[in-house]
Amino acid sequence: METKSWKDIKDNVYGVKGTDRRDELERDFEGHKIGLQLKKAREEKHLTQTELGELVGKKREYISRIENNGSNLTLKTLYDIAEKGLGGRVKIQIEL
């Protein structure tokens, strides 16, 4: 049995980088990673989703949705959660 790398699987199933389907997969994955990072930071601060939501003016359900898939997260909300809610900062990097 031939072992394939994750990159090979993505290339075969979703297409190579630069194709619409692959780019969508990569963006979704990045959103998911952001959600996991926010969840980890919240837990390290010993905050509940409700408490974090109160600090940034969002409902617990919204915080949960962000932590689970990072979807529909605006930059303003990301900054609010990271800075106001968690006392951290956001660093954004653009790769070309």
Backbone as a chain_set.jsonl record, in Angstrom:
{"seq": "METKSWKDIKDNVYGVKGTDRRDELERDFEGHKIGLQLKKAREEKHLTQTELGELVGKKREYISRIENNGSNLTLKTLYDIAEKGLGGRVKIQIEL", "coords": {"N": [[0.842, -1.176, 0.0], [0.57, 2.16, -0.875], [1.782, 5.034, 0.694], [0.521, 8.263, 1.081], [1.225, 11.751, 1.118], [-0.195, 14.485, 3.046], [-0.332, 16.78, 1.479], [-0.284, 15.655, -1.112], [-2.728, 14.299, -1.055], [-4.515, 16.449, -0.758], [-3.958, 17.787, -3.163], [-4.837, 15.855, -5.018], [-7.555, 15.454, -4.352], [-8.741, 18.007, -3.921], [-7.577, 19.641, -5.774], [-4.794, 21.527, -7.12], [-2.886, 24.15, -5.465], [-4.226, 27.359, -5.977], [-6.413, 26.71, -7.46], [-9.967, 27.094, -7.402], [-11.456, 25.397, -5.624], [-9.48, 24.259, -3.984], [-8.314, 26.568, -2.871], [-10.472, 27.509, -1.381], [-10.696, 25.453, 0.507], [-8.246, 25.802, 1.864], [-8.614, 28.39, 2.947], [-10.812, 27.916, 4.642], [-9.612, 26.146, 6.421], [-7.678, 27.803, 7.606], [-9.371, 29.611, 8.911], [-10.516, 27.875, 10.757], [-8.24, 27.256, 12.288], [-7.759, 29.744, 13.474], [-10.01, 29.96, 15.103], [-9.502, 27.826, 16.896], [-7.17, 28.769, 18.11], [-8.138, 31.039, 19.432], [-9.926, 29.836, 21.215], [-8.156, 28.299, 22.791], [-6.631, 30.368, 23.958], [-8.644, 31.672, 25.403], [-9.363, 29.667, 27.233], [-6.944, 29.424, 28.615], [-6.978, 31.822, 29.966], [-8.893, 31.298, 31.744], [-11.588, 31.864, 31.222], [-15.079, 31.725, 30.564], [-17.115, 31.062, 27.659], [-19.3, 32.729, 27.766], [-18.43, 34.759, 29.531], [-16.284, 35.85, 28.054], [-17.719, 36.737, 25.824], [-19.28, 38.751, 27.034], [-17.3, 40.605, 27.636], [-16.637, 41.578, 25.136], [-18.973, 42.318, 23.951], [-20.575, 40.399, 22.644], [-22.677, 37.536, 22.003], [-22.724, 34.36, 23.758], [-23.18, 32.215, 22.039], [-22.213, 33.157, 19.611], [-19.465, 33.421, 20.151], [-18.906, 30.731, 20.539], [-19.43, 29.716, 17.955], [-17.395, 30.981, 16.493], [-15.131, 29.86, 17.738], [-15.44, 27.214, 17.006], [-15.378, 27.109, 14.19], [-14.404, 29.446, 13.091], [-15.773, 30.997, 11.276], [-17.14, 33.721, 9.382], [-15.908, 35.855, 10.714], [-15.101, 39.056, 11.444], [-12.41, 41.424, 10.96], [-12.471, 43.448, 12.862], [-13.947, 42.261, 14.949], [-12.223, 40.149, 15.544], [-9.979, 41.586, 16.481], [-11.211, 42.839, 18.703], [-11.873, 40.594, 20.319], [-9.331, 39.41, 20.74], [-7.795, 41.546, 21.831], [-9.391, 43.264, 23.628], [-10.912, 41.31, 24.988], [-9.159, 39.156, 25.598], [-6.739, 40.249, 26.22], [-4.558, 40.214, 24.54], [-2.757, 40.423, 21.425], [-3.132, 40.922, 17.889], [-1.517, 39.516, 15.156], [-1.021, 39.81, 11.828], [-0.195, 38.233, 8.832], [0.737, 38.459, 5.485], [1.117, 36.345, 2.82], [2.805, 35.978, -0.21]], "CA": [[0.0, 0.0, 0.0], [1.345, 3.386, -1.013], [1.453, 6.097, 1.63], [0.513, 9.573, 0.438], [1.322, 12.894, 2.025], [-1.398, 15.317, 3.124], [-0.304, 17.649, 0.301], [-0.704, 14.852, -2.264], [-4.166, 14.043, -0.927], [-5.209, 17.699, -1.078], [-3.802, 18.019, -4.601], [-5.665, 14.895, -5.769], [-8.983, 15.581, -4.041], [-9.215, 19.393, -4.009], [-6.859, 20.366, -6.814], [-3.553, 22.172, -6.693], [-3.033, 25.525, -4.989], [-4.592, 28.275, -7.051], [-7.734, 26.356, -7.972], [-11.006, 27.613, -6.507], [-11.826, 24.44, -4.578], [-8.35, 24.14, -3.055], [-8.187, 27.824, -2.133], [-11.563, 27.534, -0.399], [-10.293, 24.535, 1.574], [-7.172, 26.434, 2.638], [-9.197, 29.495, 3.728], [-11.611, 27.313, 5.717], [-8.67, 25.589, 7.39], [-7.099, 28.926, 8.347], [-10.418, 30.085, 9.809], [-10.619, 26.893, 11.838], [-7.07, 27.427, 13.146], [-7.972, 30.962, 14.27], [-10.972, 29.603, 16.141], [-8.829, 27.005, 17.902], [-6.241, 29.628, 18.858], [-8.935, 31.872, 20.337], [-10.436, 28.955, 22.275], [-7.036, 27.983, 23.674], [-6.306, 31.578, 24.72], [-9.738, 31.886, 26.366], [-9.238, 28.671, 28.3], [-5.765, 29.773, 29.42], [-7.381, 32.959, 30.807], [-9.947, 30.766, 32.617], [-12.846, 32.549, 30.909], [-16.107, 30.974, 29.843], [-17.542, 31.741, 26.431], [-20.213, 33.798, 28.182], [-17.627, 35.858, 30.081], [-15.581, 36.493, 26.939], [-18.734, 37.447, 25.056], [-19.642, 39.975, 27.751], [-16.184, 41.558, 27.524], [-16.547, 42.139, 23.783], [-20.294, 42.67, 23.465], [-21.102, 39.346, 21.766], [-23.356, 36.446, 22.703], [-21.967, 33.127, 23.926], [-23.344, 31.399, 20.835], [-21.313, 33.699, 18.591], [-18.115, 33.017, 20.545], [-18.837, 29.295, 20.262], [-19.348, 29.533, 16.501], [-16.051, 31.395, 16.088], [-14.173, 28.868, 18.22], [-15.621, 25.933, 16.317], [-15.002, 27.112, 12.768], [-13.816, 30.713, 12.68], [-16.475, 31.557, 10.123], [-17.761, 35.05, 9.438], [-15.218, 36.652, 11.722], [-14.533, 40.274, 10.878], [-11.173, 41.834, 11.612], [-12.813, 44.221, 14.057], [-14.297, 41.326, 16.007], [-10.997, 39.448, 15.915], [-9.216, 42.499, 17.333], [-11.927, 43.004, 19.971], [-11.726, 39.389, 21.133], [-7.934, 39.222, 21.126], [-7.257, 42.647, 22.634], [-10.265, 43.622, 24.747], [-11.362, 40.15, 25.738], [-8.112, 38.24, 26.041], [-5.545, 40.988, 26.607], [-3.46, 39.887, 23.649], [-2.713, 41.256, 20.225], [-3.265, 40.19, 16.648], [-0.448, 39.707, 14.186], [-1.484, 39.286, 10.541], [0.884, 38.103, 7.859], [0.285, 38.185, 4.113], [2.123, 35.622, 2.062], [2.629, 36.062, -1.665]], "C": [[0.889, 1.243, 0.0], [0.853, 4.434, -0.02], [1.556, 7.431, 0.899], [0.606, 10.661, 1.494], [-0.003, 13.652, 2.016], [-1.471, 16.251, 1.917], [-0.758, 16.886, -0.933], [-2.204, 14.588, -2.235], [-4.952, 15.299, -1.293], [-5.136, 17.989, -2.573], [-4.74, 17.126, -5.404], [-7.156, 15.119, -5.561], [-9.509, 16.984, -4.315], [-8.572, 20.195, -5.131], [-5.63, 21.037, -6.242], [-3.845, 23.589, -6.197], [-3.304, 26.433, -6.178], [-5.919, 27.929, -7.688], [-8.771, 26.786, -6.939], [-11.29, 26.674, -5.345], [-10.714, 24.307, -3.536], [-8.195, 25.406, -2.226], [-9.269, 27.955, -1.069], [-11.228, 26.629, 0.785], [-9.24, 25.187, 2.466], [-7.701, 27.58, 3.5], [-10.024, 28.955, 4.894], [-10.708, 26.775, 6.82], [-8.055, 26.699, 8.237], [-8.115, 29.502, 9.332], [-10.575, 29.171, 11.009], [-9.442, 27.041, 12.812], [-7.218, 28.665, 14.032], [-8.935, 30.672, 15.413], [-10.341, 28.79, 17.26], [-7.855, 27.826, 18.738], [-6.994, 30.5, 19.857], [-9.47, 31.043, 21.499], [-9.335, 28.639, 23.282], [-6.689, 29.178, 24.555], [-7.38, 31.858, 25.771], [-9.616, 30.926, 27.537], [-8.035, 28.952, 29.197], [-6.046, 30.949, 30.358], [-8.48, 32.563, 31.797], [-11.262, 31.537, 32.466], [-13.811, 31.568, 30.267], [-16.423, 31.725, 28.555], [-18.462, 32.901, 26.767], [-19.43, 35.004, 28.698], [-16.877, 36.591, 28.977], [-16.556, 37.303, 26.102], [-19.132, 38.766, 25.708], [-18.548, 41.033, 27.631], [-16.142, 42.255, 26.168], [-17.911, 42.459, 23.174], [-20.884, 41.683, 22.466], [-21.775, 38.277, 22.611], [-22.466, 35.213, 22.764], [-22.021, 32.271, 22.675], [-22.412, 31.862, 19.712], [-19.868, 33.309, 18.883], [-17.918, 31.534, 20.24], [-18.662, 29.031, 18.773], [-17.959, 29.907, 15.981], [-15.026, 30.336, 16.504], [-14.263, 27.553, 17.45], [-15.255, 25.96, 14.846], [-14.464, 28.448, 12.262], [-14.557, 31.42, 11.557], [-17.064, 32.925, 10.422], [-17.187, 35.932, 10.541], [-14.625, 37.877, 11.046], [-13.233, 40.608, 11.596], [-11.452, 42.618, 12.887], [-13.137, 43.287, 15.215], [-13.072, 40.544, 16.468], [-10.149, 40.315, 16.835], [-9.89, 42.677, 18.691], [-11.716, 41.799, 20.883], [-10.292, 39.258, 21.641], [-7.453, 40.299, 22.097], [-8.117, 42.968, 23.848], [-10.592, 42.419, 25.625], [-10.253, 39.321, 26.34], [-6.816, 38.942, 26.443], [-4.33, 40.69, 25.747], [-3.391, 40.865, 22.495], [-2.765, 40.345, 19.017], [-2.084, 40.53, 15.753], [-0.921, 39.036, 12.89], [-0.332, 39.309, 9.567], [0.28, 37.769, 6.504], [1.419, 37.514, 3.372], [1.798, 35.734, 0.577], [3.335, 34.915, -2.345]], "O": [[1.835, 1.349, 0.78], [-0.348, 4.685, 0.089], [2.531, 7.702, 0.198], [0.125, 10.505, 2.616], [-0.823, 13.491, 1.112], [-2.556, 16.489, 1.386], [-1.539, 17.412, -1.726], [-2.872, 14.647, -3.268], [-5.928, 15.235, -2.04], [-6.128, 18.388, -3.182], [-5.367, 17.582, -6.361], [-7.938, 14.987, -6.502], [-10.594, 17.143, -4.874], [-8.991, 21.32, -5.403], [-5.451, 21.103, -5.026], [-4.905, 24.152, -6.47], [-2.696, 26.297, -7.239], [-6.502, 28.757, -8.387], [-8.483, 26.836, -5.743], [-11.357, 27.114, -4.197], [-10.988, 24.25, -2.337], [-7.97, 25.335, -1.017], [-9.009, 28.457, 0.024], [-11.453, 27.002, 1.936], [-9.339, 25.126, 3.691], [-7.29, 27.732, 4.651], [-9.947, 29.477, 6.006], [-11.001, 26.928, 8.006], [-7.924, 26.552, 9.453], [-7.762, 29.843, 10.461], [-10.745, 29.632, 12.138], [-9.63, 26.96, 14.026], [-6.847, 28.638, 15.205], [-8.706, 31.084, 16.55], [-10.611, 29.032, 18.436], [-7.729, 27.603, 19.942], [-6.549, 30.681, 20.99], [-9.467, 31.501, 22.642], [-9.559, 28.705, 24.491], [-6.476, 29.024, 25.757], [-7.063, 32.237, 26.899], [-9.751, 31.324, 28.694], [-8.102, 28.74, 30.408], [-5.429, 31.063, 31.417], [-8.94, 33.387, 32.587], [-11.95, 31.823, 33.446], [-13.402, 30.685, 29.513], [-16.04, 32.883, 28.389], [-18.407, 33.946, 26.118], [-19.736, 36.142, 28.342], [-16.839, 37.821, 28.965], [-16.254, 38.43, 25.712], [-19.302, 39.776, 25.026], [-18.842, 42.224, 27.536], [-15.67, 43.387, 26.06], [-17.993, 42.832, 22.003], [-21.607, 42.077, 21.551], [-21.474, 38.13, 23.796], [-21.571, 35.037, 21.938], [-21.02, 31.667, 22.289], [-21.889, 31.044, 18.956], [-19.131, 32.915, 17.98], [-16.868, 31.137, 19.736], [-17.833, 28.21, 18.378], [-17.412, 29.216, 15.121], [-14.159, 29.961, 15.715], [-13.258, 26.865, 17.271], [-14.857, 24.932, 14.298], [-14.101, 28.551, 11.09], [-14.021, 32.347, 10.95], [-17.432, 33.237, 11.555], [-17.916, 36.664, 11.21], [-13.755, 37.761, 10.183], [-12.985, 40.133, 12.704], [-10.742, 42.465, 13.88], [-12.662, 43.491, 16.333], [-12.907, 40.303, 17.664], [-9.653, 39.837, 17.855], [-9.215, 42.667, 19.72], [-11.418, 41.952, 22.068], [-10.067, 39.022, 22.828], [-6.776, 39.991, 23.079], [-7.628, 42.947, 24.978], [-10.553, 42.504, 26.852], [-10.378, 38.832, 27.463], [-5.896, 38.3, 26.95], [-3.195, 40.891, 26.181], [-3.896, 41.985, 22.573], [-2.48, 39.15, 19.107], [-1.706, 41.693, 15.616], [-1.187, 37.834, 12.869], [0.414, 40.285, 9.487], [-0.584, 36.899, 6.394], [2.533, 38.034, 3.299], [0.644, 35.597, 0.171], [3.303, 34.81, -3.571]]}, "num_chains": 1, "name": "protein.A"}
